[in-house]
mmCIF file of C-alpha atoms in Angstrom:
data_model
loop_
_atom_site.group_PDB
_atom_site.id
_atom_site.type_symbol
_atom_site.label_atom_id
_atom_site.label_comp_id
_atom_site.label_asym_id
_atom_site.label_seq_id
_atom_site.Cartn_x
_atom_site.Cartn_y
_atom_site.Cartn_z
ATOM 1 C CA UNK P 1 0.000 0.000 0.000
ATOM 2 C CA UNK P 2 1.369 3.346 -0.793
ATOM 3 C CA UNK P 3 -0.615 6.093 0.606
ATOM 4 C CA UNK P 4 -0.038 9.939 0.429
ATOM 5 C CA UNK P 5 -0.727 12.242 2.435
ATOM 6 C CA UNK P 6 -1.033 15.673 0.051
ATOM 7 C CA UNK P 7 0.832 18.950 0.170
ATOM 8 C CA UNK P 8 -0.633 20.388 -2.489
ATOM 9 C CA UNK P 9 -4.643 19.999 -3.805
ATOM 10 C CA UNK P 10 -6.003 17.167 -5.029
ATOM 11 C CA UNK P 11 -5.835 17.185 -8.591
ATOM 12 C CA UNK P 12 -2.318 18.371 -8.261
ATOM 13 C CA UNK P 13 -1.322 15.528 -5.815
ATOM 14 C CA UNK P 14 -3.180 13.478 -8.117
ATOM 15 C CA UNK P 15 -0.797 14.288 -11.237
ATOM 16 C CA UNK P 16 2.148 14.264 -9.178
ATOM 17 C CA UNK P 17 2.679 12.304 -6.168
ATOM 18 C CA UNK P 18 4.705 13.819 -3.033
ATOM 19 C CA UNK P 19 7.471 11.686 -4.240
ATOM 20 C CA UNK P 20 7.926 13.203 -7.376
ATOM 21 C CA UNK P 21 6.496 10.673 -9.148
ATOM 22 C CA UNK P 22 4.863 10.588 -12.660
ATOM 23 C CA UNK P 23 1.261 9.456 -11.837
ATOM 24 C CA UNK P 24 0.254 9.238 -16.078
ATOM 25 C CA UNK P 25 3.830 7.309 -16.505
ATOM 26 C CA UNK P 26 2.950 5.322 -13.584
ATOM 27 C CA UNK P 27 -0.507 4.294 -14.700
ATOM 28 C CA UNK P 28 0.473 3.541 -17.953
ATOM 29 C CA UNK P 29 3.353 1.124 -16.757
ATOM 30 C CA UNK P 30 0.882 -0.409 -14.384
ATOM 31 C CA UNK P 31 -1.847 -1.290 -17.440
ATOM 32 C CA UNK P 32 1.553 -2.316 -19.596
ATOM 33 C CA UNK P 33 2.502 -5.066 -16.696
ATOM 34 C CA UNK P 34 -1.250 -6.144 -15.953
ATOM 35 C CA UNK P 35 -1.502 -6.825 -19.664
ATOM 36 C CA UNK P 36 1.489 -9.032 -20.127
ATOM 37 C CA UNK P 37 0.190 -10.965 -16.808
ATOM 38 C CA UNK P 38 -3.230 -11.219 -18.476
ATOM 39 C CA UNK P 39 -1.380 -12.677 -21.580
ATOM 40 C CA UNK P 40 0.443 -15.087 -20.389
ATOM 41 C CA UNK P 41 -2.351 -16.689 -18.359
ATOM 42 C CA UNK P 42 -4.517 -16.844 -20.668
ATOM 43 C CA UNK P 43 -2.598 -17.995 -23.724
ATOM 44 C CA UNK P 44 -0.668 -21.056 -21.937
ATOM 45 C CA UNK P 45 -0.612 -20.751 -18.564
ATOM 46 C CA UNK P 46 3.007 -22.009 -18.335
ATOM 47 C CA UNK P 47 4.086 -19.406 -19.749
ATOM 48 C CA UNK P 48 3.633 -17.413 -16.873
ATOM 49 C CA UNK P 49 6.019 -19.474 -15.035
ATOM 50 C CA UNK P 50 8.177 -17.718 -17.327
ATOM 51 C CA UNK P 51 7.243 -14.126 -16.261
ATOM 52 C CA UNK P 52 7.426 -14.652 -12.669
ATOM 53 C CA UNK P 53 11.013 -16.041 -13.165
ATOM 54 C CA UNK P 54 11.892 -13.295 -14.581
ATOM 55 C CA UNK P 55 10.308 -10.539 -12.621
ATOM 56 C CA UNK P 56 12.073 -12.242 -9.641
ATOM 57 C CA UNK P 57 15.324 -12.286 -11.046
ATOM 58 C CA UNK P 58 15.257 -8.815 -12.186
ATOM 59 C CA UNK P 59 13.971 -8.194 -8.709
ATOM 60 C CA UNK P 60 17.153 -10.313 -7.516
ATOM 61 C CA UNK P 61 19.357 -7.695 -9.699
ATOM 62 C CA UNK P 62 18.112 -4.955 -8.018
ATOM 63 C CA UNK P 63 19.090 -6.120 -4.830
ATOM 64 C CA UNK P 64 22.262 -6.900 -5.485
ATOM 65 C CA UNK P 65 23.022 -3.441 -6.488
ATOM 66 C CA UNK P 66 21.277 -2.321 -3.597
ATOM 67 C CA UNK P 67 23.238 -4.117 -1.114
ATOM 68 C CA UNK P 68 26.207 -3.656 -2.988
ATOM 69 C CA UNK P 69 25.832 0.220 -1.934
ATOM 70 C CA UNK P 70 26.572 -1.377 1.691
ATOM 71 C CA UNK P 71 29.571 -3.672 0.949
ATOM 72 C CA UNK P 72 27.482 -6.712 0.925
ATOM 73 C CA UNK P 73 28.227 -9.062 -1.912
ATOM 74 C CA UNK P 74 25.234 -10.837 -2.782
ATOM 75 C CA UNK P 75 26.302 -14.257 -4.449
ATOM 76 C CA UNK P 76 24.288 -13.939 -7.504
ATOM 77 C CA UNK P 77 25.015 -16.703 -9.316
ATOM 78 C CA UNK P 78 23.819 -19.665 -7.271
ATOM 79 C CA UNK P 79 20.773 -17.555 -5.395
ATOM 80 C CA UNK P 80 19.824 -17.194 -9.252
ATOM 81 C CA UNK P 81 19.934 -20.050 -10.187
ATOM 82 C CA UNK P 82 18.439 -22.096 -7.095
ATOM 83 C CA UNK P 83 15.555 -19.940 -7.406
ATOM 84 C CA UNK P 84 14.643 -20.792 -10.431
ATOM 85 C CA UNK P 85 14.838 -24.160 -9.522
ATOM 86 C CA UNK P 86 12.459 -23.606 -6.912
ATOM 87 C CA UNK P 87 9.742 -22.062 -8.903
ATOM 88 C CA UNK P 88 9.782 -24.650 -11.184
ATOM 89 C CA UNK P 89 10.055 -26.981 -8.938
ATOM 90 C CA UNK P 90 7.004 -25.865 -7.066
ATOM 91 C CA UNK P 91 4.418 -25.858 -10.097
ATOM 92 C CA UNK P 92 5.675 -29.587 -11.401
ATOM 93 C CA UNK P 93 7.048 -31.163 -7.937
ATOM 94 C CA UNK P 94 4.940 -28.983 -5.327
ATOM 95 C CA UNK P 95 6.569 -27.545 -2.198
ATOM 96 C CA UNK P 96 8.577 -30.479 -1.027
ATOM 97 C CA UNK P 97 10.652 -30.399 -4.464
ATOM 98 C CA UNK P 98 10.939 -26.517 -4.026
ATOM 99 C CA UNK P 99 12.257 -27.578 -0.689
ATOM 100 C CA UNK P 100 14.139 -29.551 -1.602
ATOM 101 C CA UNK P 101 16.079 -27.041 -4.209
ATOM 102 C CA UNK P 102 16.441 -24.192 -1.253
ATOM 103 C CA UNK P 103 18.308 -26.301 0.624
ATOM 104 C CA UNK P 104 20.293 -26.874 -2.255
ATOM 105 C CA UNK P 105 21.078 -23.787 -2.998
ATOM 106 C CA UNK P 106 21.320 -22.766 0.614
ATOM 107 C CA UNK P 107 24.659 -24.727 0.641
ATOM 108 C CA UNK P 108 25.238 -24.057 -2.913
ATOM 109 C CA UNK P 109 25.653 -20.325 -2.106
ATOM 110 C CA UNK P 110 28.105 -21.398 0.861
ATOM 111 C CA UNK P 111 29.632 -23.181 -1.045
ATOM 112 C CA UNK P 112 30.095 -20.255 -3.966
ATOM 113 C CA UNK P 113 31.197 -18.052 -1.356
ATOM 114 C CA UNK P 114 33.737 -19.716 0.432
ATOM 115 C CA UNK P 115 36.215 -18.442 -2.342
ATOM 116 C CA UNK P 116 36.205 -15.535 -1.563
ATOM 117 C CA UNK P 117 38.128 -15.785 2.186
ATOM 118 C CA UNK P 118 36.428 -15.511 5.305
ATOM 119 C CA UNK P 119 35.865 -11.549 5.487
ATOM 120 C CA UNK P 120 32.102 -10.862 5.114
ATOM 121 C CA UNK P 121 30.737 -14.162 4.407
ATOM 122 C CA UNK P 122 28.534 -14.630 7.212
ATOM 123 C CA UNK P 123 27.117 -10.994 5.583
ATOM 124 C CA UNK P 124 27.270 -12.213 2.134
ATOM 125 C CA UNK P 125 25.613 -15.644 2.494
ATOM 126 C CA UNK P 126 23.187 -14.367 4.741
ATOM 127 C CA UNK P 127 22.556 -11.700 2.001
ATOM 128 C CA UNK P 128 22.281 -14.494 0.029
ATOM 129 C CA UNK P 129 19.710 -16.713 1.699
ATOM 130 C CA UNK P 130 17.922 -13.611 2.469
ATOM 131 C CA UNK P 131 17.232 -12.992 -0.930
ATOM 132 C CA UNK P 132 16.486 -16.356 -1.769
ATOM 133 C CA UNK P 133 13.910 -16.773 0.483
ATOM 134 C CA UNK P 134 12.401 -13.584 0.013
ATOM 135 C CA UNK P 135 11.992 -13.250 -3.303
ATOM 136 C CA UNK P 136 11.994 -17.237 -4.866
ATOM 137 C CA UNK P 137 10.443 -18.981 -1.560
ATOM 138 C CA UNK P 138 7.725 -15.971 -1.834
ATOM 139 C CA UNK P 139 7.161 -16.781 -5.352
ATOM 140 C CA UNK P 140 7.064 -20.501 -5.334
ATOM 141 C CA UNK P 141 3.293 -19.757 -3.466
ATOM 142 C CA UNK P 142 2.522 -17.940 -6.610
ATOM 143 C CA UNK P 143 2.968 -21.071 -8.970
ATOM 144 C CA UNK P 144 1.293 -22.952 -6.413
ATOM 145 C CA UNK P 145 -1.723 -21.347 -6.952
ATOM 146 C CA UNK P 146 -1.290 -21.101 -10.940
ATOM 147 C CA UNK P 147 -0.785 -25.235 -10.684
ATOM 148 C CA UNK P 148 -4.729 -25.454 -9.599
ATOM 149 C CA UNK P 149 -7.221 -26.235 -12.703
ATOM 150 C CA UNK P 150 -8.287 -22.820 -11.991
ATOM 151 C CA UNK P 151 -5.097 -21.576 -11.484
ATOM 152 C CA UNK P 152 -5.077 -18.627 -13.901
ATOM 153 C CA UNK P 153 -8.029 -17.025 -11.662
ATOM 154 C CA UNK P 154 -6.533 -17.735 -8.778
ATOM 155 C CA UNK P 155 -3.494 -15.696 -9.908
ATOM 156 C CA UNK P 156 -5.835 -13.222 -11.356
ATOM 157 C CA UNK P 157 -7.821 -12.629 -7.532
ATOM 158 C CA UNK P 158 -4.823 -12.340 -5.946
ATOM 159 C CA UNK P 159 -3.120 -10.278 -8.170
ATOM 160 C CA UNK P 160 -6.688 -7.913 -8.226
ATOM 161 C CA UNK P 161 -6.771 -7.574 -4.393
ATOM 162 C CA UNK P 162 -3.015 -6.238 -3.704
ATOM 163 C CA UNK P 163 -3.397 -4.233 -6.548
ATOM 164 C CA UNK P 164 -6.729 -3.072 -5.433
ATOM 165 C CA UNK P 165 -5.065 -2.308 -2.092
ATOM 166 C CA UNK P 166 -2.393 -0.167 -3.544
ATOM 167 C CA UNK P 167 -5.200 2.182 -5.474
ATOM 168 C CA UNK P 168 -7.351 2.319 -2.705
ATOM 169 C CA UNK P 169 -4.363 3.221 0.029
ATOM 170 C CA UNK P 170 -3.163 6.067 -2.598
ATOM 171 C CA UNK P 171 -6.461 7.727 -3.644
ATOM 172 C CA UNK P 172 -7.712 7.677 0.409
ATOM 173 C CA UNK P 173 -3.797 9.132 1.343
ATOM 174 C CA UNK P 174 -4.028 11.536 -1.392
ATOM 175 C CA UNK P 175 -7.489 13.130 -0.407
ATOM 176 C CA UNK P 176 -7.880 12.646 2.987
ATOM 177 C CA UNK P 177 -4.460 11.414 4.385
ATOM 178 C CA UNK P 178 -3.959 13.308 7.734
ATOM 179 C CA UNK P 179 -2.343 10.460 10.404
ATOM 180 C CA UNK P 180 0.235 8.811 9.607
ATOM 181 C CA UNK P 181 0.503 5.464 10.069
ATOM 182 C CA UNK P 182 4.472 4.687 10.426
ATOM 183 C CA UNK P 183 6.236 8.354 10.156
ATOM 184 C CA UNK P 184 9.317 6.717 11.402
ATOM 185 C CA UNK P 185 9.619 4.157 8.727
ATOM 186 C CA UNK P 186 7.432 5.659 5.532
ATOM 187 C CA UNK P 187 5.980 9.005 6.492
ATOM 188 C CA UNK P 188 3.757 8.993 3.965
ATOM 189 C CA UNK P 189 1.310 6.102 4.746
ATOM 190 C CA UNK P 190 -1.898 7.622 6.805
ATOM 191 C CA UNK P 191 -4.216 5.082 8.346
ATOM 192 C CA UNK P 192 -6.879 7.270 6.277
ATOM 193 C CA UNK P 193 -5.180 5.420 3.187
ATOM 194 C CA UNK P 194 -5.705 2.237 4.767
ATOM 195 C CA UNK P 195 -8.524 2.478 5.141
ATOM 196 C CA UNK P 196 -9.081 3.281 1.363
ATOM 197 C CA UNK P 197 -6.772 -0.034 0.983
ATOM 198 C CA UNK P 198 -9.347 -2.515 3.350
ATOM 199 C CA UNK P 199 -12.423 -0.385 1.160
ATOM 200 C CA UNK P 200 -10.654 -1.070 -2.680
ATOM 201 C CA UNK P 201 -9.714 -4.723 -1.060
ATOM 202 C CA UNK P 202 -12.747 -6.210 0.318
ATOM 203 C CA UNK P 203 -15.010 -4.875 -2.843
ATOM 204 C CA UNK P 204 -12.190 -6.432 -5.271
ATOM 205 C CA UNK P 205 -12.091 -9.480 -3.124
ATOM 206 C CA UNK P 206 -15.506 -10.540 -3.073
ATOM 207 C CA UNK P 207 -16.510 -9.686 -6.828
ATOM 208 C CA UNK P 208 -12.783 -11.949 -7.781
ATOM 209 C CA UNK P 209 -13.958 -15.113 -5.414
ATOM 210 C CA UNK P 210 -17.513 -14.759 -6.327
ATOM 211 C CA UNK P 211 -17.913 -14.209 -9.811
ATOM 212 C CA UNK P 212 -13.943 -15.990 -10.679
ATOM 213 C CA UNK P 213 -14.020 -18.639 -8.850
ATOM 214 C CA UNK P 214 -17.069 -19.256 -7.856
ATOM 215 C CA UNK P 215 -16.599 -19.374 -4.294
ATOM 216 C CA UNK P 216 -18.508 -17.553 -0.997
ATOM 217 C CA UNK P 217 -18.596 -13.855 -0.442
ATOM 218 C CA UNK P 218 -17.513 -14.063 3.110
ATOM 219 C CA UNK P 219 -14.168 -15.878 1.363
ATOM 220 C CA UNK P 220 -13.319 -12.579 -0.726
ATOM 221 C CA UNK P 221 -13.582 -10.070 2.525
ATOM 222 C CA UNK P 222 -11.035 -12.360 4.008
ATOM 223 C CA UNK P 223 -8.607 -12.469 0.560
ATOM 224 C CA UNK P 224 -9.427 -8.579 0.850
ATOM 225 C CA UNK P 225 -8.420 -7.609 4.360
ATOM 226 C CA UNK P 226 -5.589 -9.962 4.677
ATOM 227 C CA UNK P 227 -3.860 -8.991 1.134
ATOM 228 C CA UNK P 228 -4.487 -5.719 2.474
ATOM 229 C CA UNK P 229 -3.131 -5.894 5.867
ATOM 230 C CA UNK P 230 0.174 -8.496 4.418
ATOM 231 C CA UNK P 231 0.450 -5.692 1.283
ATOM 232 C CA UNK P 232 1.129 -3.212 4.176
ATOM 233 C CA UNK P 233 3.648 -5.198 6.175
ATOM 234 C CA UNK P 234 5.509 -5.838 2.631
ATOM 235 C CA UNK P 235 6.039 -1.911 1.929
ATOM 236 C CA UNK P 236 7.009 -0.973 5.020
ATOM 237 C CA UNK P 237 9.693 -3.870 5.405
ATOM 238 C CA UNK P 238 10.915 -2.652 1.874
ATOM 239 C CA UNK P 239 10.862 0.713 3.030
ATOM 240 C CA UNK P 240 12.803 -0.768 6.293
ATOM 241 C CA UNK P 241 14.955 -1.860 3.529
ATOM 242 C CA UNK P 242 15.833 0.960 1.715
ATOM 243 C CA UNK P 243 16.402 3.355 5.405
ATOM 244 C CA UNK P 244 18.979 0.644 6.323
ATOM 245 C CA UNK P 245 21.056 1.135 2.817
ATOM 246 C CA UNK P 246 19.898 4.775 2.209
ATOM 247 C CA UNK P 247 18.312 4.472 -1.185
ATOM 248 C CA UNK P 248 15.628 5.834 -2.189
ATOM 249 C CA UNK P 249 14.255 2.921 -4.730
ATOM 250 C CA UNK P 250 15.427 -0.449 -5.762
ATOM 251 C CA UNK P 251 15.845 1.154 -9.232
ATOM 252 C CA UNK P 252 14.977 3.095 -11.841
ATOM 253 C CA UNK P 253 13.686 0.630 -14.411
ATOM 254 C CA UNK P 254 9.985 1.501 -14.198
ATOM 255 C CA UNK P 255 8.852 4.668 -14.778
ATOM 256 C CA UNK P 256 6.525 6.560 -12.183
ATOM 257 C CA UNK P 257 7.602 3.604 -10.075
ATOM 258 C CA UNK P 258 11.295 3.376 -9.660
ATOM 259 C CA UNK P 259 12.648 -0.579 -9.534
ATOM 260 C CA UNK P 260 10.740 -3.585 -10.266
ATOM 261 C CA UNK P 261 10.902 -4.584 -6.612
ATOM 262 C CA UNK P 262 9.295 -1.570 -5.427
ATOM 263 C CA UNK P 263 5.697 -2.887 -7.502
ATOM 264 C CA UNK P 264 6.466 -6.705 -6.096
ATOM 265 C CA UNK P 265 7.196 -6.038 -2.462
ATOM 266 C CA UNK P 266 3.638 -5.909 -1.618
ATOM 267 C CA UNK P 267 2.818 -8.719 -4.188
ATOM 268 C CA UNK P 268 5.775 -11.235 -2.814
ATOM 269 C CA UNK P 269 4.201 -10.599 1.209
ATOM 270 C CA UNK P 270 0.373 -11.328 0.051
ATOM 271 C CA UNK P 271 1.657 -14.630 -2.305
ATOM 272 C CA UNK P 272 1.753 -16.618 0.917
ATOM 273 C CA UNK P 273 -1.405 -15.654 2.455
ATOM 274 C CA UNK P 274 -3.144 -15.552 -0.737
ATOM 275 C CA UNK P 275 -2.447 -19.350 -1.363
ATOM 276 C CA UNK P 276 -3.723 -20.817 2.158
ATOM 277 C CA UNK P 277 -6.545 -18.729 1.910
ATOM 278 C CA UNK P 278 -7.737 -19.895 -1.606
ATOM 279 C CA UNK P 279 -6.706 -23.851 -1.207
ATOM 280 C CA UNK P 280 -8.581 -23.938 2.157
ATOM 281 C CA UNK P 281 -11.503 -22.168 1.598
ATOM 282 C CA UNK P 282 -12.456 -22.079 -2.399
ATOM 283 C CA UNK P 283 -13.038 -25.638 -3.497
ATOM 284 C CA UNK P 284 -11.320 -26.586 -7.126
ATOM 285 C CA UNK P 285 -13.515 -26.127 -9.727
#
């Protein structure tokens, strides 16, 4: 959820977030990256294993610079590709063969390291590990859900609601924002914008289980409040993130955004939740 409190009116807070950032530029990337999501699912559904791979490795890049503005030394190469192997492990093996891979590449990356001498490799692998697990253990919940007969709704619902909560926390920040929520960690989240988020989540998750995938109402206000409330905690620990190495963004690859990681940290926290709330509570169709 990113919610704004406004400086200036409305309209012009509207056009041009307190961050400086390029609300038309940003809205247009959004569509772009909805639109290749939509695509992929609905073409061949595999393929989608495709874009998550890659979103999270790009997202892996990112960090890696980031940290690197710290001294850390992220071990790339076998975080890379040990995540992959857990994503695609997940959709054709399930959980115990993405297991199975992190623990892999949790030595793997040890391993890789140990090369490089003893100074900072505690740092380094725990960088390492870090990364793996939150960005590639995160994601294997995503092809979890896509592996379902219904899968490509299921990705669709949960996409919906943490997007949902992202519009809903800006356009309540923007109007009404007055209290901030966290000032110490991202001064510009009000609790007015979330409670825009749990309004823009609830509605999104009840139409998405109901009229997707067919399941109860009362399902989709829990998908709602719970992306909502797991979107938060995601933001804030990325803004945590980005105090501790004093940046800014991840990046600068997405316009009116900034990195790729700043659009998936609120994704990566709902995947989890997401999945046990859909395979315990909406029955396969």
């Amino acid at each position: 959820m990113r919610s704004e409190s406004p400086e200036d009116t409305p309209a012009e807070s509207l056009k041009t977030s307190r961050a400086g950032r390029n609300l038309p530029a940003s809205i247009a990337v959004g569509v772009g990256l909805l639109v290749m999501v939509v695509l992929s699912l609905a073409l061949v559904k595999e393929a989608f294993i495709a874009v998550v791979a890659v979103a999270l490795l790009i997202g892996l890049y990112e960090l890696t610079r980031a940290f690197s503005t710290a001294g850390i030394r992220l071990p790339v190469v076998p975080v890379a590709v040990g995540g992959v192997a857990m994503l695609v492990g997940s959709y054709w093996g399930g959980m115990e063969t993405a297991a199975i891979a992190m623990a892999l590449t949790v030595i793997g990356t040890m391993v890789w390291r140990l090369t490089e001498g003893a100074d900072g490799f505690v740092r380094d692998v725990g960088a390492g590990i870090f990364s793996l697990s939150y960005l590639f253990l995160m994601g294997t919940f995503v092809l979890l859900m896509l592996k379902e007969d219904d899968g490509p709704w299921r990705i669709v619902a949960f996409i919906i609601a943490t997007i949902a909560s992202d519009i809903g926390g800006y356009i309540a920040g923007v109007l009404f924002g007055k209290h901030p929520m966290a000032p110490t960690i991202s001064p510009k989240k009000s609790w007015e914008g979330f409670a825009g988020s749990l309004l823009f989540g609830i509605g999104t998750g009840i139409a998405t289980v109901v009229y997707a995938l067919d399941g109860d109402w009362w399902v989709g206000i829990i998908l709602g409040v719970a992306g909502v409330v797991f979107a938060t905690l995601g933001d804030l620990s990325e803004s945590l993130i980005k105090r501790d190495l004093g940046i800014k963004d991840m990046g600068d690859l997405l316009p009116g955004h900034g990195g790729l990681m700043d659009r998936l940290d609120s994704l990566i926290a709902v995947a989890p939740i997401a999945w046990l709330i859909l395979y315990k509570l909406v029955d396969v169709t």
